[in-house]
Amino acid sequence: MATSKLLVSTLRKSLTSPSPSSSFRRFSTAAAEAVAPASEPEDSLTIKGVKISARPLYLDMQATSPVDPRVLDAMLPYYLARYGNPHSRTHLYGWESDQAVETARSQVADLIGASPKEIVFTSGATESNNISVKGVYEQEGFDVTYLPVGNDGIVDLEKLKGSIRRDTGLVSVMAVNNEIALGKIPIDVDKWNVSLMSLSGHKIYGPKGSWEWGTACELAKKEMEYDDKRIGALQERLLNGVRAKLGGVVVNGSVERRYAGNLHLSFAYVEGESLLMGLKDVAVSSGSACTSASLEPSYVLRALGVDEDMAHTSIRFGIGRFTTEEEIDRAIELTVQQVEKLREMSPLYEMVKEGIDIKQIQWAQH
């Protein structure tokens, strides 16, 4: 135990102590880069052919989140001293690990109003989804009914009720998406009458691929209200900051009924992939990390009724517990600069500025 605490102390000192080339403010994912000068330092790096002057500020919290240092504190003893297999029933090491797993099970259950016996740890969200959905009728086969959503991304409950048949065995819905909603909005599986739910620890400042995210759930329950207010304020700061300097910015989905940490914007007359490539100093995404390798517009945006041209101009900003105001301000500055640069290169934008309605243009076929 003393060894693990010493390691954590050393780690924190290395993170919080200023180095000759950068300054670091507490609870920031990339605060040094957020306020770094525009000139390129000598220690720039190139990854996948992209030259980056420093580590980008991180605004992709919907893809994954950093581990909370308090979660790391809880994890380290099980990597260094209490490393027994929880299924080893004949000695202390196994007993310690088994007790830790059961504690984590209780912490997860407490966050969502479930019984600890109902919590099953899997390798990840994909396995959980497959168990939940395919596991119900895989042997028998089934018909699937897909329901549309409104322009705000919300399912019409009356349409849902009307689509349930006598032989319906499973209704599957998402809250934000369940992986992201955990620890961000109140969840009560009993009140919601939920039979199965897929949850991900790495979306709530827990580890990737480990059972030890019970501590992350415990912290999320204590700090949910505070996180929501703080993240909401940062989202408002980001949106207002961008809109104060740019026109043609559209929020995708409901403005009122959304998780504050997820801000999905479309920028008219700008190609989304070009914007992403230009924002190499900001780690953002065009959509789900599971499908972002595809150049096709997000099926979620299509379901919202977003026009094809606007769907190709969208960027998702993910704000989290450790995002700072400095990072938000830097993201605003860089986003505005890049959008303005791309619009200056766009003949369509020039036509719009001249008052031409480009939707009325009859383009010649070749």
Coordinates of N, CA and C in Angstrom, one line a residue, residues 59-283:
L59 N -11.0 17.3 -26.7 CA -12.4 17.6 -26.7 C -13.1 16.5 -27.4
D60 N -12.8 15.2 -27.1 CA -13.5 14.1 -27.7 C -14.0 13.1 -26.6
M61 N -14.6 13.7 -25.6 CA -15.0 12.9 -24.4 C -16.1 11.9 -24.7
Q62 N -16.8 12.0 -25.8 CA -17.8 11.0 -26.1 C -17.1 9.7 -26.6
A63 N -15.9 9.8 -27.1 CA -15.1 8.6 -27.5 C -14.6 7.9 -26.3
T64 N -13.9 8.6 -25.4 CA -13.4 8.0 -24.2 C -13.0 9.2 -23.3
S65 N -12.7 8.9 -22.0 CA -12.4 10.0 -21.1 C -11.1 9.6 -20.3
P66 N -10.4 10.5 -19.8 CA -9.2 10.2 -19.0 C -9.6 9.6 -17.7
V67 N -8.7 8.8 -17.2 CA -8.9 8.2 -15.8 C -8.8 9.3 -14.8
D68 N -9.8 9.4 -13.9 CA -9.7 10.3 -12.8 C -8.6 9.8 -11.8
P69 N -7.7 10.7 -11.4 CA -6.6 10.3 -10.5 C -7.1 9.6 -9.3
R70 N -8.3 9.9 -8.8 CA -8.8 9.1 -7.6 C -9.2 7.7 -8.0
V71 N -9.6 7.5 -9.2 CA -9.8 6.1 -9.7 C -8.5 5.4 -9.8
L72 N -7.5 6.1 -10.3 CA -6.1 5.4 -10.3 C -5.6 5.1 -9.0
D73 N -5.9 5.9 -8.0 CA -5.5 5.6 -6.6 C -6.1 4.3 -6.1
A74 N -7.4 4.1 -6.5 CA -8.1 2.9 -6.1 C -7.6 1.6 -6.9
M75 N -7.1 1.9 -8.1 CA -6.7 0.7 -9.0 C -5.3 0.2 -8.6
L76 N -4.4 1.1 -8.3 CA -2.9 0.8 -8.2 C -2.6 -0.4 -7.3
P77 N -3.2 -0.5 -6.1 CA -2.9 -1.6 -5.3 C -3.1 -3.0 -5.9
Y78 N -4.1 -3.0 -6.9 CA -4.4 -4.3 -7.5 C -3.5 -4.6 -8.7
Y79 N -2.7 -3.7 -9.1 CA -1.7 -3.9 -10.1 C -0.3 -4.3 -9.4
L80 N -0.1 -3.8 -8.2 CA 1.2 -3.9 -7.6 C 1.3 -4.9 -6.4
A81 N 0.2 -5.0 -5.6 CA 0.3 -5.8 -4.4 C -0.8 -6.8 -4.3
R82 N -2.1 -6.4 -4.6 CA -3.2 -7.3 -4.4 C -3.7 -7.8 -5.8
Y83 N -2.8 -8.6 -6.4 CA -2.9 -9.0 -7.8 C -3.5 -10.4 -8.0
G84 N -4.1 -10.9 -6.9 CA -4.7 -12.2 -7.0 C -5.8 -12.4 -8.0
N85 N -6.0 -13.6 -8.4 CA -7.2 -14.0 -9.2 C -8.4 -14.1 -8.3
P86 N -9.5 -13.3 -8.6 CA -10.7 -13.4 -7.7 C -11.3 -14.8 -7.6
H87 N -10.9 -15.6 -8.6 CA -11.5 -17.0 -8.5 C -10.6 -18.0 -7.8
S88 N -9.5 -17.5 -7.2 CA -8.6 -18.3 -6.4 C -9.2 -18.2 -5.0
R89 N -9.8 -19.3 -4.5 CA -10.6 -19.3 -3.3 C -9.9 -19.8 -2.1
T90 N -8.6 -20.1 -2.2 CA -7.9 -20.8 -1.1 C -6.9 -19.9 -0.4
H91 N -6.7 -18.6 -0.8 CA -5.7 -17.8 -0.1 C -6.1 -16.3 -0.1
L92 N -5.3 -15.5 0.6 CA -5.7 -14.1 0.8 C -5.7 -13.3 -0.5
Y93 N -4.8 -13.6 -1.4 CA -4.8 -12.8 -2.6 C -6.1 -12.9 -3.4
G94 N -6.6 -14.1 -3.5 CA -7.8 -14.3 -4.2 C -9.0 -13.7 -3.5
W95 N -9.0 -13.8 -2.1 CA -10.1 -13.2 -1.3 C -10.1 -11.7 -1.5
E96 N -8.9 -11.1 -1.5 CA -8.9 -9.6 -1.6 C -9.5 -9.2 -3.0
S97 N -9.0 -9.9 -4.0 CA -9.5 -9.5 -5.4 C -11.0 -9.8 -5.5
D98 N -11.5 -10.9 -5.0 CA -12.9 -11.2 -5.0 C -13.7 -10.1 -4.3
Q99 N -13.2 -9.7 -3.1 CA -13.9 -8.7 -2.4 C -13.9 -7.3 -3.2
A100 N -12.8 -7.0 -3.9 CA -12.8 -5.8 -4.6 C -13.7 -5.8 -5.8
V101 N -13.9 -7.0 -6.5 CA -14.8 -7.1 -7.6 C -16.2 -6.9 -7.1
E102 N -16.6 -7.5 -5.9 CA -17.9 -7.4 -5.4 C -18.2 -6.0 -4.9
T103 N -17.2 -5.3 -4.4 CA -17.3 -3.9 -4.0 C -17.6 -3.0 -5.3
A104 N -16.9 -3.3 -6.3 CA -17.1 -2.5 -7.6 C -18.5 -2.8 -8.1
R105 N -19.0 -4.1 -8.0 CA -20.3 -4.4 -8.5 C -21.4 -3.6 -7.7
S106 N -21.1 -3.5 -6.4 CA -22.1 -2.7 -5.6 C -22.1 -1.2 -5.9
Q107 N -20.9 -0.7 -6.2 CA -20.8 0.7 -6.6 C -21.5 1.0 -7.9
V108 N -21.3 0.1 -8.9 CA -22.0 0.3 -10.2 C -23.5 0.2 -10.0
A109 N -24.0 -0.8 -9.2 CA -25.4 -1.0 -9.0 C -26.0 0.2 -8.2
D110 N -25.2 0.8 -7.3 CA -25.8 1.9 -6.5 C -26.0 3.1 -7.4
L111 N -25.2 3.3 -8.4 CA -25.3 4.4 -9.3 C -26.6 4.4 -10.2
I112 N -27.0 3.2 -10.5 CA -28.1 3.0 -11.5 C -29.4 2.4 -10.8
G113 N -29.4 2.3 -9.5 CA -30.5 1.8 -8.8 C -30.8 0.3 -9.1
A114 N -29.7 -0.5 -9.2 CA -29.9 -1.9 -9.5 C -29.4 -2.7 -8.3
S115 N -29.6 -4.1 -8.4 CA -29.0 -5.0 -7.4 C -27.6 -5.4 -7.8
P116 N -26.6 -5.5 -6.9 CA -25.3 -5.9 -7.3 C -25.3 -7.2 -8.1
K117 N -26.2 -8.1 -7.8 CA -26.3 -9.4 -8.4 C -26.6 -9.2 -9.9
E118 N -27.2 -8.1 -10.3 CA -27.6 -7.9 -11.7 C -26.4 -7.3 -12.5
I119 N -25.3 -7.0 -11.9 CA -24.2 -6.4 -12.6 C -23.2 -7.5 -13.2
V120 N -23.0 -7.5 -14.5 CA -22.1 -8.5 -15.1 C -21.0 -7.7 -15.9
F121 N -19.8 -7.9 -15.5 CA -18.7 -7.3 -16.2 C -18.3 -8.0 -17.5
T122 N -18.2 -7.3 -18.6 CA -17.8 -7.8 -19.9 C -16.6 -7.1 -20.4
S123 N -16.2 -7.5 -21.6 CA -15.0 -6.9 -22.2 C -15.2 -5.5 -22.7
G124 N -16.4 -5.2 -22.9 CA -16.7 -3.8 -23.5 C -18.2 -3.7 -23.9
A125 N -18.5 -2.5 -24.4 CA -19.9 -2.2 -24.8 C -20.4 -3.1 -25.9
T126 N -19.5 -3.4 -26.9 CA -20.0 -4.2 -28.0 C -20.4 -5.6 -27.5
E127 N -19.7 -6.2 -26.7 CA -20.1 -7.5 -26.1 C -21.4 -7.4 -25.3
S128 N -21.5 -6.3 -24.5 CA -22.7 -6.1 -23.7 C -23.9 -5.9 -24.6
N129 N -23.8 -5.2 -25.7 CA -24.9 -5.0 -26.6 C -25.3 -6.3 -27.3
N130 N -24.3 -7.0 -27.7 CA -24.6 -8.3 -28.4 C -25.3 -9.3 -27.4
I131 N -24.8 -9.3 -26.2 CA -25.5 -10.2 -25.2 C -26.9 -9.7 -25.0
S132 N -27.1 -8.4 -24.9 CA -28.4 -7.9 -24.6 C -29.4 -8.1 -25.7
V133 N -29.0 -7.7 -26.9 CA -29.9 -7.7 -28.1 C -30.0 -9.1 -28.7
K134 N -28.8 -9.6 -29.2 CA -28.8 -10.9 -29.9 C -29.1 -12.1 -29.0
G135 N -28.8 -11.9 -27.7 CA -28.9 -13.0 -26.8 C -30.4 -13.3 -26.5
V136 N -31.3 -12.4 -26.8 CA -32.7 -12.7 -26.5 C -33.3 -13.6 -27.5
Y137 N -33.1 -13.4 -28.8 CA -33.8 -14.2 -29.8 C -32.9 -14.8 -30.8
E138 N -31.6 -14.9 -30.5 CA -30.6 -15.4 -31.6 C -31.0 -16.8 -32.1
Q139 N -31.4 -17.6 -31.2 CA -31.7 -19.0 -31.7 C -33.0 -19.1 -32.5
E140 N -33.9 -18.1 -32.3 CA -35.2 -18.2 -33.0 C -35.3 -17.3 -34.2
G141 N -34.5 -16.3 -34.3 CA -34.7 -15.3 -35.3 C -35.7 -14.2 -34.9
F142 N -35.7 -13.1 -35.6 CA -36.6 -12.0 -35.2 C -36.7 -11.0 -36.3
D143 N -37.8 -10.3 -36.3 CA -38.0 -9.1 -37.1 C -37.7 -7.8 -36.3
V144 N -37.1 -6.8 -37.0 CA -36.7 -5.6 -36.3 C -37.5 -4.4 -36.8
T145 N -38.1 -3.6 -35.9 CA -38.8 -2.4 -36.3 C -37.9 -1.2 -35.9
Y146 N -37.6 -0.4 -36.8 CA -36.8 0.8 -36.5 C -37.7 2.0 -36.4
L147 N -37.6 2.8 -35.4 CA -38.5 4.0 -35.2 C -37.7 5.2 -35.6
P148 N -38.3 6.2 -36.2 CA -37.6 7.4 -36.5 C -37.6 8.3 -35.3
V149 N -36.7 9.3 -35.4 CA -36.7 10.3 -34.3 C -37.0 11.7 -34.9
G150 N -37.4 12.6 -34.1 CA -37.6 14.0 -34.5 C -36.3 14.7 -34.8
N151 N -36.4 16.0 -35.3 CA -35.3 16.7 -35.6 C -34.4 17.0 -34.3
D152 N -35.1 16.9 -33.2 CA -34.3 17.0 -31.9 C -33.7 15.8 -31.4
G153 N -33.8 14.7 -32.2 CA -33.2 13.4 -31.8 C -34.0 12.6 -30.8
I154 N -35.2 13.0 -30.4 CA -36.1 12.4 -29.4 C -37.1 11.4 -30.1
V155 N -37.3 10.2 -29.5 CA -38.2 9.3 -30.0 C -39.6 9.7 -29.5
D156 N -40.6 9.6 -30.4 CA -42.0 9.9 -30.0 C -42.5 8.7 -29.2
L157 N -42.9 8.9 -28.0 CA -43.3 7.7 -27.1 C -44.6 7.1 -27.6
E158 N -45.5 7.9 -28.2 CA -46.7 7.4 -28.7 C -46.5 6.5 -29.9
K159 N -45.5 6.9 -30.8 CA -45.2 6.0 -31.9 C -44.5 4.7 -31.4
L160 N -43.8 4.8 -30.3 CA -43.2 3.6 -29.7 C -44.3 2.7 -29.2
K161 N -45.2 3.2 -28.5 CA -46.3 2.4 -27.9 C -47.1 1.8 -29.1
G162 N -47.3 2.5 -30.2 CA -48.1 2.0 -31.3 C -47.4 0.9 -32.1
S163 N -46.0 0.9 -32.0 CA -45.3 -0.1 -32.7 C -45.1 -1.4 -32.0
I164 N -45.4 -1.5 -30.7 CA -45.3 -2.7 -30.0 C -46.4 -3.7 -30.4
R165 N -45.9 -4.9 -30.8 CA -46.9 -5.9 -31.2 C -47.0 -7.0 -30.1
R166 N -48.0 -7.9 -30.4 CA -48.2 -8.9 -29.4 C -47.0 -9.8 -29.2
D167 N -46.2 -10.0 -30.3 CA -45.1 -10.9 -30.2 C -43.8 -10.1 -30.0
T168 N -43.9 -8.8 -29.6 CA -42.6 -8.0 -29.4 C -42.0 -8.6 -28.1
G169 N -40.7 -8.9 -28.2 CA -40.0 -9.4 -27.1 C -38.9 -8.5 -26.5
L170 N -38.5 -7.5 -27.3 CA -37.5 -6.6 -26.8 C -37.6 -5.2 -27.4
V171 N -37.5 -4.2 -26.5 CA -37.5 -2.8 -27.0 C -36.2 -2.2 -26.6
S172 N -35.4 -1.7 -27.5 CA -34.0 -1.2 -27.3 C -34.0 0.2 -27.6
V173 N -33.6 1.0 -26.6 CA -33.5 2.5 -26.7 C -32.1 3.0 -26.2
M174 N -31.8 4.2 -26.5 CA -30.5 4.8 -26.0 C -30.8 6.1 -25.2
A175 N -30.1 6.3 -24.1 CA -30.2 7.5 -23.4 C -28.9 8.2 -23.6
V176 N -28.8 9.3 -24.4 CA -27.6 9.9 -24.9 C -27.0 8.9 -25.9
N177 N -26.1 8.1 -25.5 CA -26.2 6.7 -25.6 C -25.8 6.1 -24.3
N178 N -26.3 4.9 -24.0 CA -26.2 4.5 -22.6 C -24.7 4.6 -22.1
E179 N -23.8 4.3 -22.9 CA -22.4 4.3 -22.5 C -22.0 5.7 -22.0
I180 N -22.5 6.8 -22.6 CA -22.2 8.1 -22.3 C -23.1 8.6 -21.1
A181 N -24.3 8.2 -21.1 CA -25.3 8.7 -20.1 C -24.9 8.3 -18.7
L182 N -24.2 7.2 -18.5 CA -23.8 6.7 -17.2 C -23.0 7.8 -16.4
G183 N -23.5 8.1 -15.3 CA -22.8 9.1 -14.4 C -23.0 10.5 -14.9
K184 N -23.7 10.8 -16.0 CA -24.0 12.1 -16.4 C -25.4 12.6 -16.2
I185 N -26.3 11.6 -16.3 CA -27.7 11.9 -15.9 C -28.2 10.8 -15.0
P186 N -29.2 11.1 -14.1 CA -29.7 10.1 -13.2 C -30.3 8.9 -13.9
I187 N -30.0 7.7 -13.5 CA -30.5 6.5 -14.1 C -31.0 5.7 -12.9
D188 N -32.2 5.1 -13.1 CA -32.9 4.2 -12.2 C -33.5 3.1 -12.9
V189 N -32.9 2.0 -13.0 CA -33.4 0.9 -13.8 C -34.7 0.3 -13.3
D190 N -35.0 0.4 -12.0 CA -36.3 0.0 -11.5 C -37.4 0.9 -12.0
K191 N -37.2 2.2 -11.8 CA -38.3 3.2 -12.2 C -38.4 3.2 -13.7
W192 N -37.4 3.0 -14.4 CA -37.4 2.9 -15.9 C -38.0 1.6 -16.4
N193 N -38.1 0.6 -15.5 CA -38.5 -0.7 -15.9 C -37.6 -1.3 -17.0
V194 N -36.3 -1.2 -16.7 CA -35.3 -1.7 -17.7 C -34.8 -3.1 -17.3
S195 N -34.8 -4.0 -18.3 CA -34.4 -5.3 -18.1 C -32.9 -5.5 -18.3
L196 N -32.3 -4.8 -19.3 CA -30.9 -4.9 -19.7 C -30.4 -3.6 -20.0
M197 N -29.1 -3.3 -19.7 CA -28.5 -2.0 -20.0 C -27.0 -2.2 -20.2
S198 N -26.5 -1.6 -21.3 CA -25.0 -1.6 -21.6 C -24.4 -0.4 -21.0
L199 N -23.3 -0.5 -20.3 CA -22.6 0.7 -19.7 C -21.1 0.5 -19.9
S200 N -20.4 1.7 -20.0 CA -19.0 1.6 -20.2 C -18.3 2.5 -19.1
G201 N -17.3 1.9 -18.5 CA -16.6 2.6 -17.5 C -15.6 3.6 -18.0
H202 N -15.1 3.4 -19.2 CA -14.1 4.3 -19.8 C -14.7 5.6 -20.2
K203 N -16.1 5.7 -20.2 CA -16.8 7.0 -20.5 C -17.0 7.9 -19.3
I204 N -16.7 7.3 -18.1 CA -17.0 8.1 -16.9 C -15.7 8.2 -16.1
Y205 N -14.5 8.4 -16.8 CA -13.3 8.6 -16.1 C -12.7 7.4 -15.4
G206 N -13.2 6.2 -15.9 CA -12.7 4.9 -15.4 C -11.7 4.3 -16.4
P207 N -11.2 3.1 -16.1 CA -10.2 2.5 -17.0 C -10.9 1.9 -18.2
K208 N -10.1 1.5 -19.2 CA -10.6 0.8 -20.3 C -10.4 -0.7 -20.1
G209 N -11.4 -1.4 -20.3 CA -11.3 -2.9 -20.2 C -11.0 -3.4 -18.8
S210 N -11.5 -2.9 -17.8 CA -11.2 -3.4 -16.4 C -12.5 -3.4 -15.6
W211 N -12.6 -4.3 -14.6 CA -13.7 -4.3 -13.7 C -13.6 -3.1 -12.7
E212 N -12.4 -2.6 -12.5 CA -12.2 -1.6 -11.5 C -12.7 -0.2 -11.9
W213 N -13.9 -0.1 -12.2 CA -14.5 1.3 -12.5 C -15.6 1.5 -11.5
G214 N -15.7 0.7 -10.4 CA -16.7 1.0 -9.4 C -16.4 2.3 -8.7
T215 N -15.1 2.7 -8.5 CA -14.8 3.9 -7.9 C -15.3 5.1 -8.8
A216 N -15.1 4.9 -10.1 CA -15.6 6.0 -11.0 C -17.1 6.2 -10.9
C217 N -17.9 5.1 -10.7 CA -19.3 5.2 -10.5 C -19.6 5.9 -9.2
E218 N -18.9 5.5 -8.1 CA -19.1 6.2 -6.8 C -18.9 7.7 -6.9
L219 N -17.8 8.1 -7.6 CA -17.5 9.5 -7.8 C -18.5 10.2 -8.6
A220 N -19.0 9.5 -9.7 CA -20.0 10.1 -10.6 C -21.3 10.4 -9.8
K221 N -21.7 9.5 -8.9 CA -22.9 9.7 -8.1 C -22.8 10.9 -7.2
K222 N -21.6 11.1 -6.6 CA -21.4 12.2 -5.7 C -21.3 13.5 -6.5
E223 N -20.7 13.5 -7.7 CA -20.4 14.8 -8.3 C -21.2 15.0 -9.6
M224 N -22.2 14.2 -9.8 CA -23.0 14.4 -11.0 C -23.6 15.8 -11.2
E225 N -24.2 16.3 -10.1 CA -24.9 17.6 -10.2 C -23.8 18.7 -10.5
Y226 N -22.7 18.6 -9.7 CA -21.7 19.6 -9.9 C -21.1 19.6 -11.3
D227 N -20.8 18.3 -11.8 CA -20.2 18.2 -13.1 C -21.2 18.7 -14.2
D228 N -22.5 18.4 -14.0 CA -23.5 18.8 -15.0 C -23.5 20.4 -15.1
K229 N -23.5 21.1 -14.0 CA -23.5 22.5 -14.0 C -22.2 23.1 -14.7
R230 N -21.1 22.5 -14.3 CA -19.8 23.1 -14.8 C -19.7 22.8 -16.3
I231 N -20.0 21.6 -16.7 CA -19.8 21.2 -18.1 C -20.9 22.0 -18.9
G232 N -22.1 22.2 -18.4 CA -23.1 23.0 -19.1 C -22.6 24.4 -19.3
A233 N -21.9 25.0 -18.3 CA -21.4 26.3 -18.5 C -20.3 26.4 -19.6
L234 N -19.5 25.3 -19.6 CA -18.4 25.3 -20.6 C -19.0 25.1 -22.0
Q235 N -20.1 24.3 -22.1 CA -20.7 24.1 -23.4 C -21.3 25.4 -23.9
E236 N -22.0 26.1 -23.0 CA -22.5 27.4 -23.4 C -21.4 28.4 -23.8
R237 N -20.3 28.4 -23.1 CA -19.2 29.2 -23.4 C -18.7 28.9 -24.8
L238 N -18.6 27.6 -25.1 CA -18.1 27.2 -26.4 C -19.0 27.6 -27.6
L239 N -20.3 27.3 -27.4 CA -21.3 27.6 -28.4 C -21.4 29.1 -28.6
N240 N -21.6 29.9 -27.5 CA -21.7 31.3 -27.7 C -20.4 32.0 -28.3
G241 N -19.3 31.4 -27.9 CA -18.0 31.9 -28.4 C -17.9 31.7 -29.9
V242 N -18.3 30.6 -30.4 CA -18.2 30.3 -31.8 C -19.3 31.1 -32.6
R243 N -20.5 31.1 -32.1 CA -21.5 31.9 -32.8 C -21.3 33.4 -32.8
A244 N -20.6 33.9 -31.8 CA -20.3 35.3 -31.8 C -19.4 35.8 -32.9
K245 N -18.7 34.8 -33.5 CA -17.7 35.1 -34.5 C -18.0 34.5 -35.9
L246 N -19.0 33.5 -35.9 CA -19.3 32.9 -37.1 C -20.8 32.8 -37.3
G247 N -21.3 33.0 -38.6 CA -22.6 32.7 -38.9 C -22.7 31.3 -39.5
G248 N -23.9 30.8 -39.8 CA -24.1 29.5 -40.4 C -23.7 28.4 -39.5
V249 N -23.8 28.5 -38.2 CA -23.5 27.4 -37.2 C -24.8 26.8 -36.7
V250 N -25.0 25.5 -36.9 CA -26.2 24.9 -36.5 C -25.9 23.8 -35.4
V251 N -26.7 23.8 -34.4 CA -26.6 22.8 -33.4 C -27.5 21.6 -33.8
N252 N -26.9 20.4 -33.9 CA -27.6 19.2 -34.3 C -28.2 18.5 -33.0
G253 N -29.5 18.3 -33.1 CA -30.2 17.7 -32.0 C -30.9 18.8 -31.1
S254 N -31.5 18.4 -30.1 CA -32.2 19.3 -29.2 C -31.2 20.2 -28.5
V255 N -31.6 21.4 -28.3 CA -30.7 22.4 -27.6 C -31.0 22.2 -26.1
E256 N -32.3 22.0 -25.7 CA -32.6 21.9 -24.3 C -32.5 20.5 -23.8
R257 N -32.9 19.5 -24.5 CA -32.9 18.1 -24.0 C -31.7 17.3 -24.5
R258 N -30.6 17.6 -24.0 CA -29.3 17.0 -24.4 C -28.4 16.9 -23.3
Y259 N -27.4 16.0 -23.4 CA -26.3 16.0 -22.4 C -25.4 17.1 -22.7
A260 N -25.1 17.9 -21.7 CA -24.3 19.2 -21.9 C -22.9 18.9 -22.5
G261 N -22.3 17.8 -22.1 CA -21.0 17.5 -22.6 C -20.8 17.2 -24.0
N262 N -21.9 17.0 -24.7 CA -21.9 16.7 -26.1 C -22.5 17.8 -27.0
L263 N -21.6 18.5 -27.7 CA -22.0 19.6 -28.5 C -21.7 19.3 -30.0
H264 N -22.7 19.0 -30.8 CA -22.5 18.6 -32.2 C -22.9 19.8 -33.1
L265 N -22.0 20.3 -33.8 CA -22.2 21.5 -34.6 C -22.0 21.2 -36.1
S266 N -22.8 21.9 -37.0 CA -22.5 21.9 -38.4 C -22.2 23.3 -38.8
F267 N -21.2 23.4 -39.7 CA -20.7 24.7 -40.2 C -21.0 24.8 -41.6
A268 N -21.9 25.6 -42.0 CA -22.3 25.7 -43.4 C -21.1 26.2 -44.3
Y269 N -21.1 25.6 -45.5 CA -20.1 25.9 -46.5 C -18.6 25.5 -46.2
V270 N -18.6 24.5 -45.3 CA -17.3 24.0 -44.9 C -17.3 22.4 -44.9
E271 N -16.3 21.8 -45.5 CA -16.3 20.3 -45.6 C -15.7 19.8 -44.3
G272 N -16.5 18.9 -43.7 CA -16.1 18.5 -42.3 C -14.8 17.8 -42.2
E273 N -14.4 17.0 -43.2 CA -13.1 16.3 -43.1 C -11.9 17.3 -43.2
S274 N -12.1 18.3 -44.0 CA -11.1 19.4 -44.1 C -11.0 20.2 -42.8
L275 N -12.1 20.4 -42.2 CA -12.1 21.1 -40.9 C -11.4 20.3 -39.9
L276 N -11.7 19.0 -39.9 CA -11.0 18.1 -38.9 C -9.5 18.1 -39.1
M277 N -9.1 18.0 -40.4 CA -7.6 18.0 -40.6 C -7.0 19.3 -40.3
G278 N -7.7 20.4 -40.4 CA -7.2 21.7 -40.1 C -7.1 21.9 -38.6
L279 N -8.0 21.2 -37.8 CA -8.0 21.3 -36.4 C -7.1 20.3 -35.7
K280 N -5.9 20.2 -36.2 CA -5.0 19.2 -35.7 C -4.5 19.5 -34.2
D281 N -4.7 20.7 -33.8 CA -4.4 21.1 -32.4 C -5.5 20.9 -31.5
V282 N -6.7 20.4 -32.0 CA -7.8 20.1 -31.1 C -8.3 18.7 -31.5
A283 N -8.3 17.8 -30.5 CA -8.8 16.4 -30.7 C -10.3 16.4 -30.6

